[in-house]
XYZ file of C-alpha atoms in Angstrom:
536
model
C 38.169 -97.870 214.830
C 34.307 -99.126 214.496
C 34.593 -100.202 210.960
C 31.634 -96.818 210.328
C 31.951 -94.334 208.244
C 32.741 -90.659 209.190
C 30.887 -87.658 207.799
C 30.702 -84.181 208.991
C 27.746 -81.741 208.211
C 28.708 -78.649 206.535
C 26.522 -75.342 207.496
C 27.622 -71.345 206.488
C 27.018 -70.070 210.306
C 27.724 -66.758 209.198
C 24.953 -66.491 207.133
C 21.931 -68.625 209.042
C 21.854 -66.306 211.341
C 21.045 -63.673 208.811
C 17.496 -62.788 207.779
C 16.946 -64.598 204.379
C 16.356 -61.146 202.708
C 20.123 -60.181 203.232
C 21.043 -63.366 202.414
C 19.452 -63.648 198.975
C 18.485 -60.368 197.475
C 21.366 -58.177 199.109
C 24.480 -60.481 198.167
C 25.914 -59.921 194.860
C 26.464 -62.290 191.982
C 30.469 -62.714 193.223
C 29.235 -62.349 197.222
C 27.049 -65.741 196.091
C 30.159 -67.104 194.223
C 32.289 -66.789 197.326
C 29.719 -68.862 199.341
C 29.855 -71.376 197.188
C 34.137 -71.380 196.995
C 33.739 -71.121 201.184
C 31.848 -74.875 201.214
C 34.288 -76.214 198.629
C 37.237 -75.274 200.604
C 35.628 -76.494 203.999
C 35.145 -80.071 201.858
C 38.537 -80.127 200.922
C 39.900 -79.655 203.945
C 37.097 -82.620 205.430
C 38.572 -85.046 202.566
C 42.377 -84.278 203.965
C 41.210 -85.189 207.731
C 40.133 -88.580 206.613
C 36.279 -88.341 206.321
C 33.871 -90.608 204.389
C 30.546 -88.787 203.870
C 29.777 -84.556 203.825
C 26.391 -83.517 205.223
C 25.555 -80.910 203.427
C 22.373 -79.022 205.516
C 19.750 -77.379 203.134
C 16.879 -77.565 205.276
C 15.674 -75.822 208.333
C 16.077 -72.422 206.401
C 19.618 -72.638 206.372
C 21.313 -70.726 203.062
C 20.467 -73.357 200.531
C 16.815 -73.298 201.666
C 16.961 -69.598 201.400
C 17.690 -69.297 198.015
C 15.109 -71.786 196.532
C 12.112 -70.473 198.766
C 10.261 -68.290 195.849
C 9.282 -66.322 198.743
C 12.723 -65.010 199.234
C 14.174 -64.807 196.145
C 13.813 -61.846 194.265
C 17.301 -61.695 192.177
C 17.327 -60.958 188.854
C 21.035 -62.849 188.499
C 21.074 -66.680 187.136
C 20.356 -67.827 191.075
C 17.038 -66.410 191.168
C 13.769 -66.121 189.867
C 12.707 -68.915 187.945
C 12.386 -72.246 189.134
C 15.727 -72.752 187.684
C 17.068 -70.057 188.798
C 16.100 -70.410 192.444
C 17.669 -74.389 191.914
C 21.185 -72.984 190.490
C 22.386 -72.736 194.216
C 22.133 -75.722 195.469
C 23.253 -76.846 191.633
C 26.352 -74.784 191.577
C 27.217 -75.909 195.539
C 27.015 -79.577 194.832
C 29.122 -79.431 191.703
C 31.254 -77.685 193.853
C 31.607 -79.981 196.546
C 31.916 -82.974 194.583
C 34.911 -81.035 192.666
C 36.719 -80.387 195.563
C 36.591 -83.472 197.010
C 38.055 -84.887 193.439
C 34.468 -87.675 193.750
C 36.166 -89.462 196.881
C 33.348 -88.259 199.269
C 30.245 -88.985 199.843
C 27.469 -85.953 199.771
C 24.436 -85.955 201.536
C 21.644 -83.691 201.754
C 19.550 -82.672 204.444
C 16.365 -80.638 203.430
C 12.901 -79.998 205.031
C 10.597 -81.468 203.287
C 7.884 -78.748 203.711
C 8.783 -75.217 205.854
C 5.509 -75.605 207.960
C 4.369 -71.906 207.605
C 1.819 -70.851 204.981
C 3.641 -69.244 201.963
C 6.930 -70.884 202.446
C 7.969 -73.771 200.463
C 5.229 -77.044 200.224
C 6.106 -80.840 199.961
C 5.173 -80.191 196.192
C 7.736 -78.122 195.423
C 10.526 -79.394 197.410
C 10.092 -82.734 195.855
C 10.639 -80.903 192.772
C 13.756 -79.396 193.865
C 15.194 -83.159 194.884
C 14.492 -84.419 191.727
C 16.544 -81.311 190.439
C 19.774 -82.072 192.667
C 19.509 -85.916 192.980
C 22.332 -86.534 190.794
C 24.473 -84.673 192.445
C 23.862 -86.161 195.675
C 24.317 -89.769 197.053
C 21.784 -89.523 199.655
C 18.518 -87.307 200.604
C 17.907 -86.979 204.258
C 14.865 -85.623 205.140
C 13.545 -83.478 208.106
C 10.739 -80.794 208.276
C 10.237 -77.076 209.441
C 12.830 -73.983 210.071
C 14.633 -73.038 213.013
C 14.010 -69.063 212.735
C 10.791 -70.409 214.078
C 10.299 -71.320 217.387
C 6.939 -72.563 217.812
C 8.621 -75.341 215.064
C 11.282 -76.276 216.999
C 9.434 -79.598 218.248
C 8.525 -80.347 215.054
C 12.643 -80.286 214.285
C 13.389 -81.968 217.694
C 9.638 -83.786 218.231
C 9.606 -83.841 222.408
C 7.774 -86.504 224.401
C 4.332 -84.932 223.545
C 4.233 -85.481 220.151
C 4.056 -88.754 218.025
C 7.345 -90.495 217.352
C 8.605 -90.796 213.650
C 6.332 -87.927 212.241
C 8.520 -87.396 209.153
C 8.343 -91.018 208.046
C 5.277 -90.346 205.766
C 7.040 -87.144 204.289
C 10.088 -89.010 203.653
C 8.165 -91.841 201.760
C 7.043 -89.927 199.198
C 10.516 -88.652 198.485
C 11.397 -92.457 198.421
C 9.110 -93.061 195.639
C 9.866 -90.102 193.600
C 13.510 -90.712 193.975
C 15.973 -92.784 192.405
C 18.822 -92.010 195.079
C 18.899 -93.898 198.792
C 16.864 -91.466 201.302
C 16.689 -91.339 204.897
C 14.527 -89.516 207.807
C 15.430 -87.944 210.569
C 12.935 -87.547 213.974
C 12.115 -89.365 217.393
C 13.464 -93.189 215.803
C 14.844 -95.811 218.155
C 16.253 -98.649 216.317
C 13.217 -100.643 216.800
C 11.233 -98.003 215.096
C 13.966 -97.539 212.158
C 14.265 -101.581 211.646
C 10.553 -101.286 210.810
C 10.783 -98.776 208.602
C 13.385 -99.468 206.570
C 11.867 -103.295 206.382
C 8.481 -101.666 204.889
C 10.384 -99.395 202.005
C 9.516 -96.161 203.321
C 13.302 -95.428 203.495
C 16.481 -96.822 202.973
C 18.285 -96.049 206.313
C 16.943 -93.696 209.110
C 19.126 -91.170 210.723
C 19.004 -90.610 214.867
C 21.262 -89.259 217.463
C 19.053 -88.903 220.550
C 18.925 -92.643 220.397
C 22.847 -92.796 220.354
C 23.264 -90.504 223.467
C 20.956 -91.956 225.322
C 23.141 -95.236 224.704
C 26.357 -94.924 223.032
C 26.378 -98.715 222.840
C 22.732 -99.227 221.490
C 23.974 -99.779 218.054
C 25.875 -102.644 219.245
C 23.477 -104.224 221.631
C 21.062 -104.225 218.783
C 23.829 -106.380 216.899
C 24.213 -108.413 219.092
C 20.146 -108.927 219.737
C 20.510 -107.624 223.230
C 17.451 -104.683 222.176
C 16.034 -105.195 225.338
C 18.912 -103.709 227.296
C 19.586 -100.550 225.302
C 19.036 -96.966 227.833
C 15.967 -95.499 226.018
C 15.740 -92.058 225.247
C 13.026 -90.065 226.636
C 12.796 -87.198 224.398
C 13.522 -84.800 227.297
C 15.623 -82.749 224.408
C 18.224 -81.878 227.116
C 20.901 -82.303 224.549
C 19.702 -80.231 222.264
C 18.598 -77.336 224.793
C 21.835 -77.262 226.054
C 23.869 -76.651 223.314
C 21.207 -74.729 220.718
C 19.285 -72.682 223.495
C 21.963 -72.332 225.923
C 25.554 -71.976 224.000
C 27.062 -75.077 226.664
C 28.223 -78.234 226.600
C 25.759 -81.453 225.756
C 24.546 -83.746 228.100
C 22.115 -86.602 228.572
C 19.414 -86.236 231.043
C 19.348 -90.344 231.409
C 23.276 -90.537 230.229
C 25.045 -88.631 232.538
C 28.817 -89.317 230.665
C 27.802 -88.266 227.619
C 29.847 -84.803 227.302
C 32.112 -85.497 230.357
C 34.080 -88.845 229.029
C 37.382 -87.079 229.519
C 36.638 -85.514 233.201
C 35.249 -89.162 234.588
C 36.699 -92.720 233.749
C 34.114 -95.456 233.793
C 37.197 -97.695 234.696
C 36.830 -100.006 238.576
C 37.778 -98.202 241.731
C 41.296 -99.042 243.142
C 39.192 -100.274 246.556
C 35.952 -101.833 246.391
C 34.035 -100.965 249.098
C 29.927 -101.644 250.425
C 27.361 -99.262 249.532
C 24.210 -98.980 251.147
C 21.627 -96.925 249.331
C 18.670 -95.434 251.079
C 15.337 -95.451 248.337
C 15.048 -97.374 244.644
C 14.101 -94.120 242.833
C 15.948 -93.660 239.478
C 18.386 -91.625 241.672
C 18.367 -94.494 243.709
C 18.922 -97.043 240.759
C 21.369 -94.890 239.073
C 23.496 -94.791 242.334
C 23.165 -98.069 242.443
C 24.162 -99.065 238.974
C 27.331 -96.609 238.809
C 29.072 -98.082 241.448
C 28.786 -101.501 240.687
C 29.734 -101.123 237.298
C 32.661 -99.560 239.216
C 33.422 -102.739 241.663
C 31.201 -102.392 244.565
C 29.202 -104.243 246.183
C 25.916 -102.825 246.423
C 22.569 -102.988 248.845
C 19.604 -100.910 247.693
C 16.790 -100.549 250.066
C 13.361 -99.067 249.200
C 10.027 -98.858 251.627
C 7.416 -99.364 248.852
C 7.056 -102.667 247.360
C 8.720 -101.528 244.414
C 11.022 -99.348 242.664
C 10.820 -96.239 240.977
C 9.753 -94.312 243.618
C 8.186 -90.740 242.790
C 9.317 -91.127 239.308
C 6.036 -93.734 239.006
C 3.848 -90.669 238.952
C 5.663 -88.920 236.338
C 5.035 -91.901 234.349
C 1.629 -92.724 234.443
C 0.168 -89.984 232.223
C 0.162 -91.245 228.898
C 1.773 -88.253 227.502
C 5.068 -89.947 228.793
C 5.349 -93.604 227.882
C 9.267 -92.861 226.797
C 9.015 -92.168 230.586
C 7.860 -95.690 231.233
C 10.094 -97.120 228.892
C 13.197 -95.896 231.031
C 11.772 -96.767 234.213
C 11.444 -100.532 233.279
C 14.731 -100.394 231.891
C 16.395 -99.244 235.008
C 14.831 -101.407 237.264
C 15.481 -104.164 234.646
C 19.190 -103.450 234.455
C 19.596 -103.519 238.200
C 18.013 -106.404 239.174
C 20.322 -108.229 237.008
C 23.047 -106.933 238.035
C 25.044 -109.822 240.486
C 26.743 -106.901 242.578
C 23.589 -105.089 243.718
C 21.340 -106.466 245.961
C 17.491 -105.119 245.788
C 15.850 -104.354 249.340
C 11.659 -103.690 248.544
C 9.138 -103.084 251.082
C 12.102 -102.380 253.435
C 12.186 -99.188 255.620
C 15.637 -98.938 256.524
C 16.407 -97.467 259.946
C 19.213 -95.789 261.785
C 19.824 -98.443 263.657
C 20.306 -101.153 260.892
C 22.431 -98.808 258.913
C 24.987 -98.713 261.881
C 24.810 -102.467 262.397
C 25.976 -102.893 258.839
C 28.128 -100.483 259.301
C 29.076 -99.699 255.038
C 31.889 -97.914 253.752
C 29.831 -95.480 251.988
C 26.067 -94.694 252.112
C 24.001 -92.912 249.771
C 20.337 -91.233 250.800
C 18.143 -91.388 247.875
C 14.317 -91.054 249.694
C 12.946 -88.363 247.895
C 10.838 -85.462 248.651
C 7.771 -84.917 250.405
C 4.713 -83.019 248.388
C 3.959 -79.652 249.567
C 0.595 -79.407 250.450
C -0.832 -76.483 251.755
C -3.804 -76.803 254.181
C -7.014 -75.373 253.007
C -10.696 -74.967 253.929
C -11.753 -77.852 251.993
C -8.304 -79.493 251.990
C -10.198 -82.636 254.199
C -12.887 -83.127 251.188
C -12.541 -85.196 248.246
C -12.821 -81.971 246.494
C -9.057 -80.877 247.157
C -6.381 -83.671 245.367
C -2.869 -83.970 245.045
C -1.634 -83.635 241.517
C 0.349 -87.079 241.968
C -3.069 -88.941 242.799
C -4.400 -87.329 239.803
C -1.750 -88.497 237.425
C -2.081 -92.391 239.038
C -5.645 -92.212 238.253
C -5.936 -92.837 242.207
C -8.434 -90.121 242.202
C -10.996 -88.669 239.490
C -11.424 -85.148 239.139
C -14.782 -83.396 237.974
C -15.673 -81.359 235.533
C -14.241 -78.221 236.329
C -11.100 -78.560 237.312
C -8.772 -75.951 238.661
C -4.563 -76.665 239.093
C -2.911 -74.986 241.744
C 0.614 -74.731 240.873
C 1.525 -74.268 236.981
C 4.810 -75.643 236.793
C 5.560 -78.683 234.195
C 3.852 -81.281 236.401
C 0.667 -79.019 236.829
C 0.548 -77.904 233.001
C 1.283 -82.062 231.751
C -1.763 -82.851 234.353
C -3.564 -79.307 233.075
C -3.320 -81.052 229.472
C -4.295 -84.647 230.117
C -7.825 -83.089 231.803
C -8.315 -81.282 229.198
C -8.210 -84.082 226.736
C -10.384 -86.100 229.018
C -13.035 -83.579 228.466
C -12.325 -81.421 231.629
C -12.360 -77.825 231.239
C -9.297 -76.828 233.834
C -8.046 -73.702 234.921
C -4.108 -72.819 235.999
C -3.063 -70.676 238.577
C 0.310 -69.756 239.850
C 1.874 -66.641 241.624
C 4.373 -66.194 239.277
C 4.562 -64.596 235.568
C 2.786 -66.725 232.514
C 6.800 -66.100 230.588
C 8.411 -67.544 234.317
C 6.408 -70.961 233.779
C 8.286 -73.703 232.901
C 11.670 -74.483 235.324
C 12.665 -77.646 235.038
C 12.185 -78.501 232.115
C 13.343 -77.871 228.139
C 12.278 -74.867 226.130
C 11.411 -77.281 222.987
C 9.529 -78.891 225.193
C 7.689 -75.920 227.119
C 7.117 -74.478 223.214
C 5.006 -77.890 222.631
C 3.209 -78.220 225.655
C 2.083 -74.775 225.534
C 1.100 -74.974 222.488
C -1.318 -77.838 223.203
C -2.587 -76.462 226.349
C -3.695 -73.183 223.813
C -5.198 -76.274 221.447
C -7.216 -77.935 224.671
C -8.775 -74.186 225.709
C -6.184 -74.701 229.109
C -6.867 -71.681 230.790
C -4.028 -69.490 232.438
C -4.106 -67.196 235.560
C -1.117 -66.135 236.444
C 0.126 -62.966 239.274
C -2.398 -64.802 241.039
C -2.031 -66.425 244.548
C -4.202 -68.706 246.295
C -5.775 -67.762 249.434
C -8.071 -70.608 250.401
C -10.143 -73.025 248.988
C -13.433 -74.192 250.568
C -16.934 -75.045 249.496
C -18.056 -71.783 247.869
C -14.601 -71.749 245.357
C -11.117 -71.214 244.900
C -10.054 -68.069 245.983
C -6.963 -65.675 244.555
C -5.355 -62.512 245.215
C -3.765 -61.195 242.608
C -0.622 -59.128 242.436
C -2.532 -55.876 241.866
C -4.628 -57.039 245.188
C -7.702 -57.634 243.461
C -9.643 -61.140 244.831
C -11.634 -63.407 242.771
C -13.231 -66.528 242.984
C -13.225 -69.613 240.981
C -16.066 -72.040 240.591
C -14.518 -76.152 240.731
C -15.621 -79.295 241.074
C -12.255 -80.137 242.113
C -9.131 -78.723 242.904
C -5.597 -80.223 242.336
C -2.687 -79.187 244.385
C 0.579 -79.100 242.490
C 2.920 -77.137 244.664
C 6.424 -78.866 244.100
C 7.966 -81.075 246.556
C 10.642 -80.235 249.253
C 13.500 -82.054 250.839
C 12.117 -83.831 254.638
C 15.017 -82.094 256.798
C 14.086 -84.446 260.280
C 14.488 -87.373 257.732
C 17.623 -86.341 256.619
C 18.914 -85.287 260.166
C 18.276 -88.937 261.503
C 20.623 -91.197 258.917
C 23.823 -88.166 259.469
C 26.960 -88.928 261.186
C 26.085 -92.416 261.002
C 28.516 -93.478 257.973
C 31.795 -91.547 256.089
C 31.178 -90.825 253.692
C 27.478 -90.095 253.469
C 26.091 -88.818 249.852
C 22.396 -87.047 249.289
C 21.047 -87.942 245.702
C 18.114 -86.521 243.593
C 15.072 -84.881 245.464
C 16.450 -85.016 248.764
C 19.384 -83.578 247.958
C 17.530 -80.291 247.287
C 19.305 -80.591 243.827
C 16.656 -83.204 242.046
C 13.380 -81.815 240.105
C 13.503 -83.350 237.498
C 15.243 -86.333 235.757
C 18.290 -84.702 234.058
C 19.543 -83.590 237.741
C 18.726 -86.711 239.189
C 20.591 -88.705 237.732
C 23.221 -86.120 237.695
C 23.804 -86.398 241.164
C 23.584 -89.960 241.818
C 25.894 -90.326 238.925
C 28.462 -87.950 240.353
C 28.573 -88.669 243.812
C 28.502 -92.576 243.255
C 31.712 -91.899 240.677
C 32.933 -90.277 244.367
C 33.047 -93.928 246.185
């Protein structure tokens, strides 16, 4: 109905989840054949439903990775041992494909242009495969790594930690040994793929993150509105959702995306005024959900300007995708001519009743919890928010109270800063990590282990004054830590008097993100300001 073409990716699911020993050297010559007659028929029926293009996915050690790795493939039939052999797979498959589909189709191929672990296949040698299949295919697309791997998985799925288009140099060189169109795949917006395609790295770049985050960014780039396309963040929700957790996709900053058939974007029957207590994203999102549904919106927030807590969690500069939303948000709202934007405006009781609005929506936030210490009334003792606004600066030996994902992201920006930091939490070092995605967690453990981050776990904190930090641990054993400074990072909870005062005042009333006791991070956030202003 778009005037783009459709294509479909074809993967053997029974055998990727099989260990590429199996898959290679215990299948017989006709076991392989059958394979091969299992993709052709799974084209052919793709060509009847009406599609354009066939993915064909040889990378990430699926089955046609398998059989070229040399380290794998041990046969002694014509599909192994030589290089030759080890290419007459993905040879054989192609022709295949291309037969079934009688040449009307389209075939791409996706491949990894180097497995990432030492004694797998290189760069070198995959090159040489593509030059092997390229005329059988109409289009290379190029990724990197394996998914039996998990400490590779944000190399397949790069999260915010890492650099943005890290396969672009990889798929240059495929570019210029080529003759066929290529394209990459990793952390592009369409900003980042204009470029690249302008410099003749690639021909096209491939992205879907981008395309959930705004299912209408392809058009607003069309139409040079760039600057109002929803930015992805990298959170990998989408991903973690349906590869970790076997469930259905969502967005962390598009909350419709997987849920277009249970809520219709369409205008309310009544439009009604909605009065929204605090400009945080859940605040915004509120805010911009139910004017896009007809309402007429006033959005009140006490600081002098938006964003809220969601400020902090962008001001490390591991997270300027983080940024990036924020400003778009805020952007999107203040131009919209059905919301009106309230700053430096604490919003009482009182008013609320005078205005008297058909709905109202609490969206204040959460207080920090922050225990009282010893030393709690020195500069030595900081709260992990001040930290990450660079409100306060932390010595030289730091230690983090509190190792959830705010505390490790802080734990890792000291670290790079030259800090040597310590984390300590009561729970388990496998429990760390709520809230956030396990591609994610995999990369941001993995560069806390690179910065020397230092982990104490079973281990709770008793007090902290001049002469340390000191822990119990589970087995009841009491140490103490030397610091220059210690950084509280205890979570948040929801201000119950707060909440008390604005009840009964308005039917219906609606809690949002933090306060709700439902928040925690962005995904949920917007969540439940997108759900309960879809209510109104």
């Amino acid at each position: 109905a778009h005037d783009a073409a459709a294509a479909i990716e074809l993967v053997s699911s029974k055998y990727m989840r099989c260990a590429p020993e199996q898959v290679v050297n215990q299948t017989s010559t006709a076991e392989v054949e059958e394979i091969i007659t299992s993709f052709a028929e799974a084209a052919r029926r793709c060509m009847r439903a009406g599609f354009d293009l066939i993915v064909l996915h040889g990378g990430h050690g699926n089955v046609p990775a398998m059989f070229f790795r040399e380290k794998d493939n041990h046969r002694s039939d014509r599909f192994g041992g030589s290089f030759e052999g080890r290419c007459r797979f993905g040879i054989e498959l192609l022709q295949a494909l291309r037969e079934a589909t009688e040449g009307r189709l389209a075939i791409e191929y996706r491949i990894s242009a180097e497995e990432m672990v030492p004694g797998f296949t290189t760069l070198e040698e995959t090159i040489a495969y593509s030059q092997v299949i390229e005329d059988y295919i109409d289009l290379l697309h190029v990724s990197r790594g394996m998914l039996e791997y998990d400490e590779l998985l944000p190399s397949i799925n790069a999260p915010v930690y890492l650099p943005k288009a890290m396969n672009l140099p990889f798929a240059a060189r495929f570019k210029q040994a080529l003759s066929i169109p290529v394209t990459v795949v990793g952390s592009f917006d369409l900003r980042d793929a204009e470029q690249a395609v302008a410099a003749g790295k690639v021909d096209a770049v491939s992205m879907i993150r981008t395309v959930l985050a705004d299912t209408e960014c392809v058009e607003k780039a069309r139409l040079n509105r760039a600057e109002s396309i929803r930015p992805c963040i990298r959170c990998n929700t989408c991903i973690d959702r349906t590869h970790s957790d076997r469930i259905s996709i969502q967005c962390a900053v598009n909350p419709l995306v997987g849920r277009e058939t249970r809520f219709s974007e369409g205008p309310a029957q009544t439009p009604r005024r909605v009065m929204i207590v605090g400009a945080g994203v859940a605040g915004l999102e509120a805010a911009r959900v139910a004017a896009r549904r007809g309402h007429q919106v006033s959005l009140f927030e006490k600081d002098e300007s938006a964003g809220g807590l969601f400020r902090l969690a962008c001001a490390s500069e591991l997270k300027r995708e983080l940024q990036a939303y924020l400003s778009w948000s805020i952007a999107d709202v203040m131009a919209n001519e059905r919301i009106e934007l309230h700053l430096d405006h604490l919003l009482s009781a009182d008013e609320i009743h005078r205005a008297n609005p058909d709905a109202l929506i609490l969206a204040f936030g959460a207080q920090p919890i922050l225990p009282n210490f010893s030393a709690s009334a020195s500069d030595k003792v900081v709260w992990v928010g001040d930290v990450e606004a660079g409100r306060v600066e932390c010595g030289k030996t730091v230690v983090i109270a509190g190792a959830g994902v705010t505390g490790m992201e802080a734990a890792l920006s000291l670290a790079r800063q030259g800090r040597q930091v310590t984390l300590v939490d009561a729970l388990r070092e496998d429990q760390l990590g709520a809230g956030t995605t396990a591609i994610n967690l995999i990369a941001l453990r993995a560069l806390l282990a690179e910065a020397d981050v230092t982990f104490i776990c079973e281990s709770r904190i008793s007090d902290i004054d001049e002469a340390g930090v000191h822990l119990t641990t589970s087995c009841g054993e009491h140490r103490c830590l030397n610091y220059d400074t210690a950084v509280l990072s205890f979570g948040f909870r929801v201000d119950r008097d707060l909440l008390e005062s604005f009840s009964g005042i308005v039917e219906p009333t609606y809690t949002i993100g933090d306060c709700s006791g439902r928040g925690g991070n962005l995904h949920n956030a917007l969540r439940t300001a997108f759900e309960k202003a879809m209510l109104i």
